[in-house]
Amino acid sequence: MKFSPLFWPIELRGNTISILDETQLPGKEVYLKVKDYRGACRAIKEMKTRAVGQVLLVMYTFLLEAGKHKQGKGLLSHLDKVAAAINSSRPTLSFKILTDMVLGWAKAGQSLQKCIPGFLEMLKNKRIQQAEEASHLIDDGDVILTHCNISGLMPLIGSLCLKQNKKVSFFTTETRPYLQGARLTAWELTRAGFDVTVIADNMVAQLMHEHKVTKVVVGADHLAQNGDIANKIGTYQIALLAKHFKVPFYVICPPPSKAQSGKDIPIEIRPDKELLEYQGIRFAPRGVKGYYPAFDVTPHELISRHIYLGV
């Protein structure tokens, strides 16, 4: 099965983590080299990788750091420090689920060199299963709207649909202000040979009014116990429109966190300059302030179906 580079954008080679720099796509495929947890946290904060890339980076970072220390109190103390740094890197994705898992293995005396590769292999298989489940919700001729980027799953869903003799096409929002939809999703879907059309984020209502969308499929960065999800800013308004126009709204989810509802999910507020400039070029007037919540919360009642990771 052929995957998009975004499906598994990070590798650990010896004492170096290789990260596909998603901020450089689609212009260049550049791989960053990270040699310690500080560099990994910096890559997360600067959005060099996101979505599943962050999960991979967390796991490979622990594997890298564990390799520098022998088993014992020194190792556990160091891993606690690594976990604290990762947990504070970005607030909305629930890194603590991942770091607690690794710390639990280490404190139980289990080998991280066995546990982490085993977890990652399971994660890969579960992601394929999510794509398969999503493909069975798609009908022949469907036009799928997606927002932001689901780390390689959208072209995989499309490919599985083709194997089921179902032809599909895609609309993707630009996904302001980082343009993940225009830069990443459109890039990987086009590479996979699919018909994809990019729209501005504020065109969704008109698109649905014209009956040009039959399904919505998005990802989620955080899943609460009650089914509320946090995803890239703009997801909530698409869910509201999908409900109004009776368009099924499907969400590919991570495991649930301890948050009881969306009210308990912290929303990351990113630097306003990311909204006021692009690639270092400012397009807003000097003196203007920006407000950039990177995520919003979609209530569970707007979601037609959750597609769970189940790890």
Coordinates of C-alpha atoms in Angstrom, one line a residue:
M1 CA 0.0 0.0 0.0
K2 CA 1.4 3.4 -1.0
F3 CA 1.3 6.2 1.5
S4 CA 1.6 9.9 1.3
P5 CA 4.8 11.3 2.8
L6 CA 2.6 13.0 5.4
F7 CA 1.2 9.6 6.6
W8 CA 4.5 8.9 8.4
P9 CA 6.6 12.1 8.2
I10 CA 9.3 11.3 10.8
E11 CA 12.0 8.7 11.2
L12 CA 14.6 7.9 13.8
R13 CA 18.0 7.0 12.2
G14 CA 20.7 6.3 14.7
N15 CA 21.0 9.3 17.1
T16 CA 19.1 11.7 14.8
I17 CA 15.4 12.3 14.2
S18 CA 14.5 13.2 10.6
I19 CA 11.4 15.5 10.3
L20 CA 9.7 16.4 7.1
D21 CA 9.4 20.2 7.4
E22 CA 5.7 20.8 6.6
T23 CA 6.2 24.5 6.6
Q24 CA 8.3 24.2 3.4
L25 CA 5.7 22.2 1.5
P26 CA 4.7 22.1 -1.4
G27 CA 7.7 24.1 -2.6
K28 CA 10.4 21.9 -1.2
E29 CA 10.7 18.5 0.6
V30 CA 13.1 19.4 3.3
Y31 CA 14.0 17.2 6.3
L32 CA 15.1 18.7 9.6
K33 CA 17.6 16.9 11.8
V34 CA 16.9 16.8 15.5
K35 CA 19.3 15.3 18.0
D36 CA 17.7 16.1 21.4
Y37 CA 14.3 16.8 23.1
R38 CA 14.9 20.6 23.0
G39 CA 15.1 20.5 19.2
A40 CA 12.0 18.3 19.1
C41 CA 10.0 20.7 21.2
R42 CA 11.2 23.6 19.1
A43 CA 10.0 21.8 16.0
I44 CA 6.6 21.2 17.6
K45 CA 6.2 24.9 18.7
E46 CA 7.2 26.2 15.2
M47 CA 4.7 23.8 13.5
K48 CA 7.4 22.1 11.5
T49 CA 5.3 19.0 12.1
R50 CA 1.8 18.6 13.4
A51 CA -1.0 16.1 13.7
V52 CA 0.4 12.5 13.6
G53 CA 3.9 13.9 13.1
Q54 CA 3.8 15.3 16.7
V55 CA 2.9 11.8 18.0
L56 CA 5.7 10.2 16.1
L57 CA 8.1 13.0 17.2
V58 CA 7.2 12.5 20.9
M59 CA 7.8 8.7 20.7
Y60 CA 11.0 9.0 18.8
T61 CA 12.3 11.7 21.1
F62 CA 11.8 9.4 24.1
L63 CA 13.6 6.6 22.3
L64 CA 16.4 9.0 21.4
E65 CA 16.8 10.3 24.9
A66 CA 16.5 6.9 26.5
G67 CA 19.4 5.7 24.4
K68 CA 21.6 8.3 26.0
H69 CA 21.0 7.1 29.5
K70 CA 21.4 3.7 31.3
Q71 CA 18.4 2.2 33.1
G72 CA 18.1 3.6 36.6
K73 CA 17.1 6.7 38.6
G74 CA 19.0 8.9 36.3
L75 CA 17.0 7.7 33.3
L76 CA 13.6 8.2 35.0
S77 CA 14.5 11.6 36.2
H78 CA 15.6 12.6 32.7
L79 CA 12.5 11.2 31.1
D80 CA 10.4 13.2 33.5
K81 CA 12.2 16.3 32.3
V82 CA 11.6 15.4 28.7
A83 CA 7.9 14.7 29.4
A84 CA 7.5 18.1 31.1
A85 CA 9.1 19.9 28.1
I86 CA 6.9 18.1 25.6
N87 CA 3.7 18.6 27.6
S88 CA 4.3 22.4 27.6
S89 CA 5.2 22.6 23.9
R90 CA 1.6 23.1 22.6
P91 CA -1.5 23.0 24.8
T92 CA -4.4 21.7 22.7
L93 CA -3.1 18.3 21.5
S94 CA -3.1 16.0 24.6
F95 CA 0.6 15.2 24.8
K96 CA 0.2 14.0 28.4
I97 CA -1.6 10.9 27.1
L98 CA 1.5 10.0 25.2
T99 CA 4.1 11.0 27.8
D100 CA 2.3 9.3 30.6
M101 CA 2.2 6.1 28.5
V102 CA 6.0 6.2 28.0
L103 CA 6.7 7.1 31.6
G104 CA 4.5 4.3 32.7
W105 CA 6.5 1.8 30.7
A106 CA 9.8 3.1 32.0
K107 CA 8.7 3.1 35.6
A108 CA 7.5 -0.5 35.3
G109 CA 10.9 -1.4 34.1
Q110 CA 9.8 -2.2 30.5
S111 CA 12.2 -1.7 27.6
L112 CA 11.3 1.5 25.7
Q113 CA 13.3 0.0 22.8
K114 CA 10.6 -2.6 22.6
C115 CA 7.5 -0.8 23.8
I116 CA 7.8 2.3 21.6
P117 CA 8.3 0.5 18.2
G118 CA 5.5 -1.8 19.2
F119 CA 3.2 1.1 19.9
L120 CA 4.1 2.8 16.6
E121 CA 3.4 -0.3 14.6
M122 CA 0.0 -0.6 16.2
L123 CA -0.6 3.1 15.5
K124 CA 0.2 2.6 11.8
N125 CA -2.2 -0.3 11.6
K126 CA -4.9 1.6 13.5
R127 CA -4.6 4.6 11.1
I128 CA -5.1 2.3 8.1
Q129 CA -8.2 0.9 9.8
Q130 CA -9.5 4.4 10.3
A131 CA -9.1 5.1 6.6
E132 CA -10.8 1.8 5.8
E133 CA -13.8 2.7 8.1
A134 CA -14.0 6.1 6.5
S135 CA -13.9 4.7 3.0
H136 CA -17.0 2.6 3.7
L137 CA -18.9 5.7 4.6
I138 CA -18.2 7.2 1.1
D139 CA -20.4 6.5 -1.9
D140 CA -19.6 6.4 -5.6
G141 CA -19.5 9.9 -6.9
D142 CA -19.2 11.6 -3.5
V143 CA -17.6 15.0 -3.4
I144 CA -15.7 15.3 0.0
L145 CA -15.0 18.6 1.7
T146 CA -12.1 18.5 4.1
H147 CA -10.5 21.2 6.3
C148 CA -6.8 21.4 7.3
N149 CA -4.8 18.1 6.9
I150 CA -5.2 14.6 8.4
S151 CA -1.6 13.5 7.9
G152 CA -1.9 11.3 4.8
L153 CA -5.3 9.8 5.6
M154 CA -7.3 11.6 3.0
P155 CA -5.5 10.2 -0.1
L156 CA -5.5 6.8 1.6
I157 CA -9.3 7.1 2.0
G158 CA -9.6 8.0 -1.6
S159 CA -7.4 5.1 -2.7
L160 CA -9.4 2.7 -0.7
C161 CA -12.6 4.0 -2.3
L162 CA -11.1 3.4 -5.8
K163 CA -10.4 -0.2 -4.8
Q164 CA -14.1 -0.4 -3.9
N165 CA -14.9 0.9 -7.4
K166 CA -16.1 4.3 -6.0
K167 CA -14.9 7.4 -7.7
V168 CA -14.5 10.4 -5.4
S169 CA -13.3 14.0 -5.7
F170 CA -12.3 16.6 -3.1
F171 CA -12.7 20.2 -2.1
T172 CA -10.2 21.5 0.5
T173 CA -10.3 24.8 2.3
E174 CA -7.2 26.9 2.2
T175 CA -7.1 26.7 6.0
R176 CA -6.0 30.1 7.1
P177 CA -3.6 31.3 8.3
Y178 CA -1.1 28.4 7.8
L179 CA -2.7 27.2 4.6
Q180 CA -2.4 23.5 5.4
G181 CA -5.3 22.7 3.2
A182 CA -3.9 24.5 0.2
R183 CA -0.3 23.5 0.8
L184 CA -0.5 20.0 2.3
T185 CA -3.9 18.4 1.5
A186 CA -4.1 19.7 -2.0
W187 CA -0.5 18.6 -2.6
E188 CA -0.9 15.1 -1.4
L189 CA -4.3 14.5 -3.1
T190 CA -2.9 15.8 -6.4
R191 CA 0.2 13.5 -6.0
A192 CA -2.2 10.6 -5.5
G193 CA -4.1 11.5 -8.8
F194 CA -7.3 12.8 -7.3
D195 CA -9.5 15.7 -8.6
V196 CA -9.1 18.4 -5.9
T197 CA -10.3 22.0 -5.8
V198 CA -9.1 24.5 -3.3
I199 CA -11.6 27.1 -1.8
A200 CA -11.2 29.9 0.6
D201 CA -12.4 29.1 4.1
N202 CA -15.3 31.5 3.8
M203 CA -16.8 29.8 0.7
V204 CA -18.2 26.7 2.4
A205 CA -21.7 28.0 2.9
Q206 CA -22.0 28.9 -0.8
L207 CA -20.5 25.6 -1.8
M208 CA -23.1 23.7 0.2
H209 CA -25.9 25.9 -1.0
E210 CA -25.0 24.9 -4.5
H211 CA -25.1 21.2 -3.5
K212 CA -21.5 20.7 -4.5
V213 CA -20.5 18.8 -1.3
T214 CA -21.9 15.5 -0.3
K215 CA -19.7 14.6 2.7
V216 CA -17.4 16.3 5.1
V217 CA -14.4 14.5 6.5
V218 CA -12.1 16.2 9.0
G219 CA -9.6 15.2 11.6
A220 CA -9.4 16.1 15.3
D221 CA -6.4 17.0 17.5
H222 CA -8.3 16.4 20.8
L223 CA -11.3 14.2 21.7
A224 CA -13.2 14.8 24.9
Q225 CA -15.0 12.0 26.8
N226 CA -18.5 13.3 25.6
G227 CA -17.5 13.3 22.0
D228 CA -16.7 17.0 21.6
I229 CA -13.6 17.5 19.4
A230 CA -11.0 20.3 19.0
N231 CA -9.6 20.7 15.5
K232 CA -8.1 23.4 13.4
I233 CA -9.9 26.8 13.7
G234 CA -12.7 26.9 11.3
T235 CA -13.9 23.3 11.8
Y236 CA -16.8 24.4 14.1
Q237 CA -18.4 26.7 11.5
I238 CA -18.1 24.0 8.8
A239 CA -19.9 21.6 11.2
L240 CA -22.7 24.1 11.8
L241 CA -23.1 24.6 8.0
A242 CA -23.1 20.8 7.4
K243 CA -25.9 20.4 10.0
H244 CA -27.9 23.2 8.3
F245 CA -27.5 21.7 4.8
K246 CA -27.9 18.1 6.0
V247 CA -24.4 17.1 4.9
P248 CA -22.9 14.2 6.9
F249 CA -20.0 15.4 9.0
Y250 CA -17.4 12.7 9.9
V251 CA -14.4 13.1 12.2
I252 CA -11.3 11.0 12.4
C253 CA -10.4 11.0 16.1
P254 CA -7.5 10.4 18.4
P255 CA -8.1 8.4 21.6
P256 CA -10.2 10.4 24.1
S257 CA -8.4 12.5 26.8
K258 CA -9.5 13.0 30.4
A259 CA -11.4 16.2 29.3
Q260 CA -15.0 15.7 30.1
S261 CA -16.2 18.0 27.4
G262 CA -15.0 20.6 24.9
K263 CA -15.1 23.2 27.7
D264 CA -12.2 21.4 29.3
I265 CA -10.0 21.4 26.2
P266 CA -7.4 24.2 26.3
I267 CA -7.3 26.3 23.1
E268 CA -3.8 27.3 21.9
I269 CA -3.6 31.0 21.1
R270 CA -0.7 31.4 18.7
P271 CA 1.4 34.6 18.0
D272 CA -0.7 37.2 16.2
K273 CA 2.1 37.8 13.6
E274 CA 1.2 34.4 12.1
L275 CA -2.1 36.0 11.1
L276 CA -0.7 39.3 10.0
E277 CA 2.2 38.1 7.8
Y278 CA 3.1 35.2 5.6
Q279 CA 6.6 33.9 5.1
G280 CA 8.0 37.0 6.8
I281 CA 6.1 39.4 4.6
R282 CA 3.5 41.6 6.5
F283 CA 0.3 42.3 4.6
A284 CA -1.6 44.0 7.5
P285 CA -1.1 47.6 8.5
R286 CA 1.4 48.4 11.3
G287 CA -0.3 48.9 14.6
V288 CA -3.1 46.4 13.8
K289 CA -3.5 43.6 16.3
G290 CA -4.4 40.0 15.5
Y291 CA -6.1 37.2 17.3
Y292 CA -5.3 33.7 16.4
P293 CA -6.9 30.8 18.3
A294 CA -5.4 27.8 16.5
F295 CA -8.3 25.5 17.3
D296 CA -12.0 25.6 17.9
V297 CA -14.3 23.1 19.6
T298 CA -17.1 21.3 17.7
P299 CA -19.8 19.9 19.9
H300 CA -20.6 16.2 19.6
E301 CA -24.2 16.7 18.5
L302 CA -22.9 18.3 15.2
I303 CA -20.9 15.2 14.4
S304 CA -22.5 12.5 12.3
R305 CA -20.0 9.8 13.2
H306 CA -16.7 9.6 15.1
I307 CA -14.1 7.3 13.5
Y308 CA -12.0 6.3 16.5
L309 CA -8.3 5.4 16.6
G310 CA -8.9 2.8 19.3
V311 CA -5.3 2.5 20.6

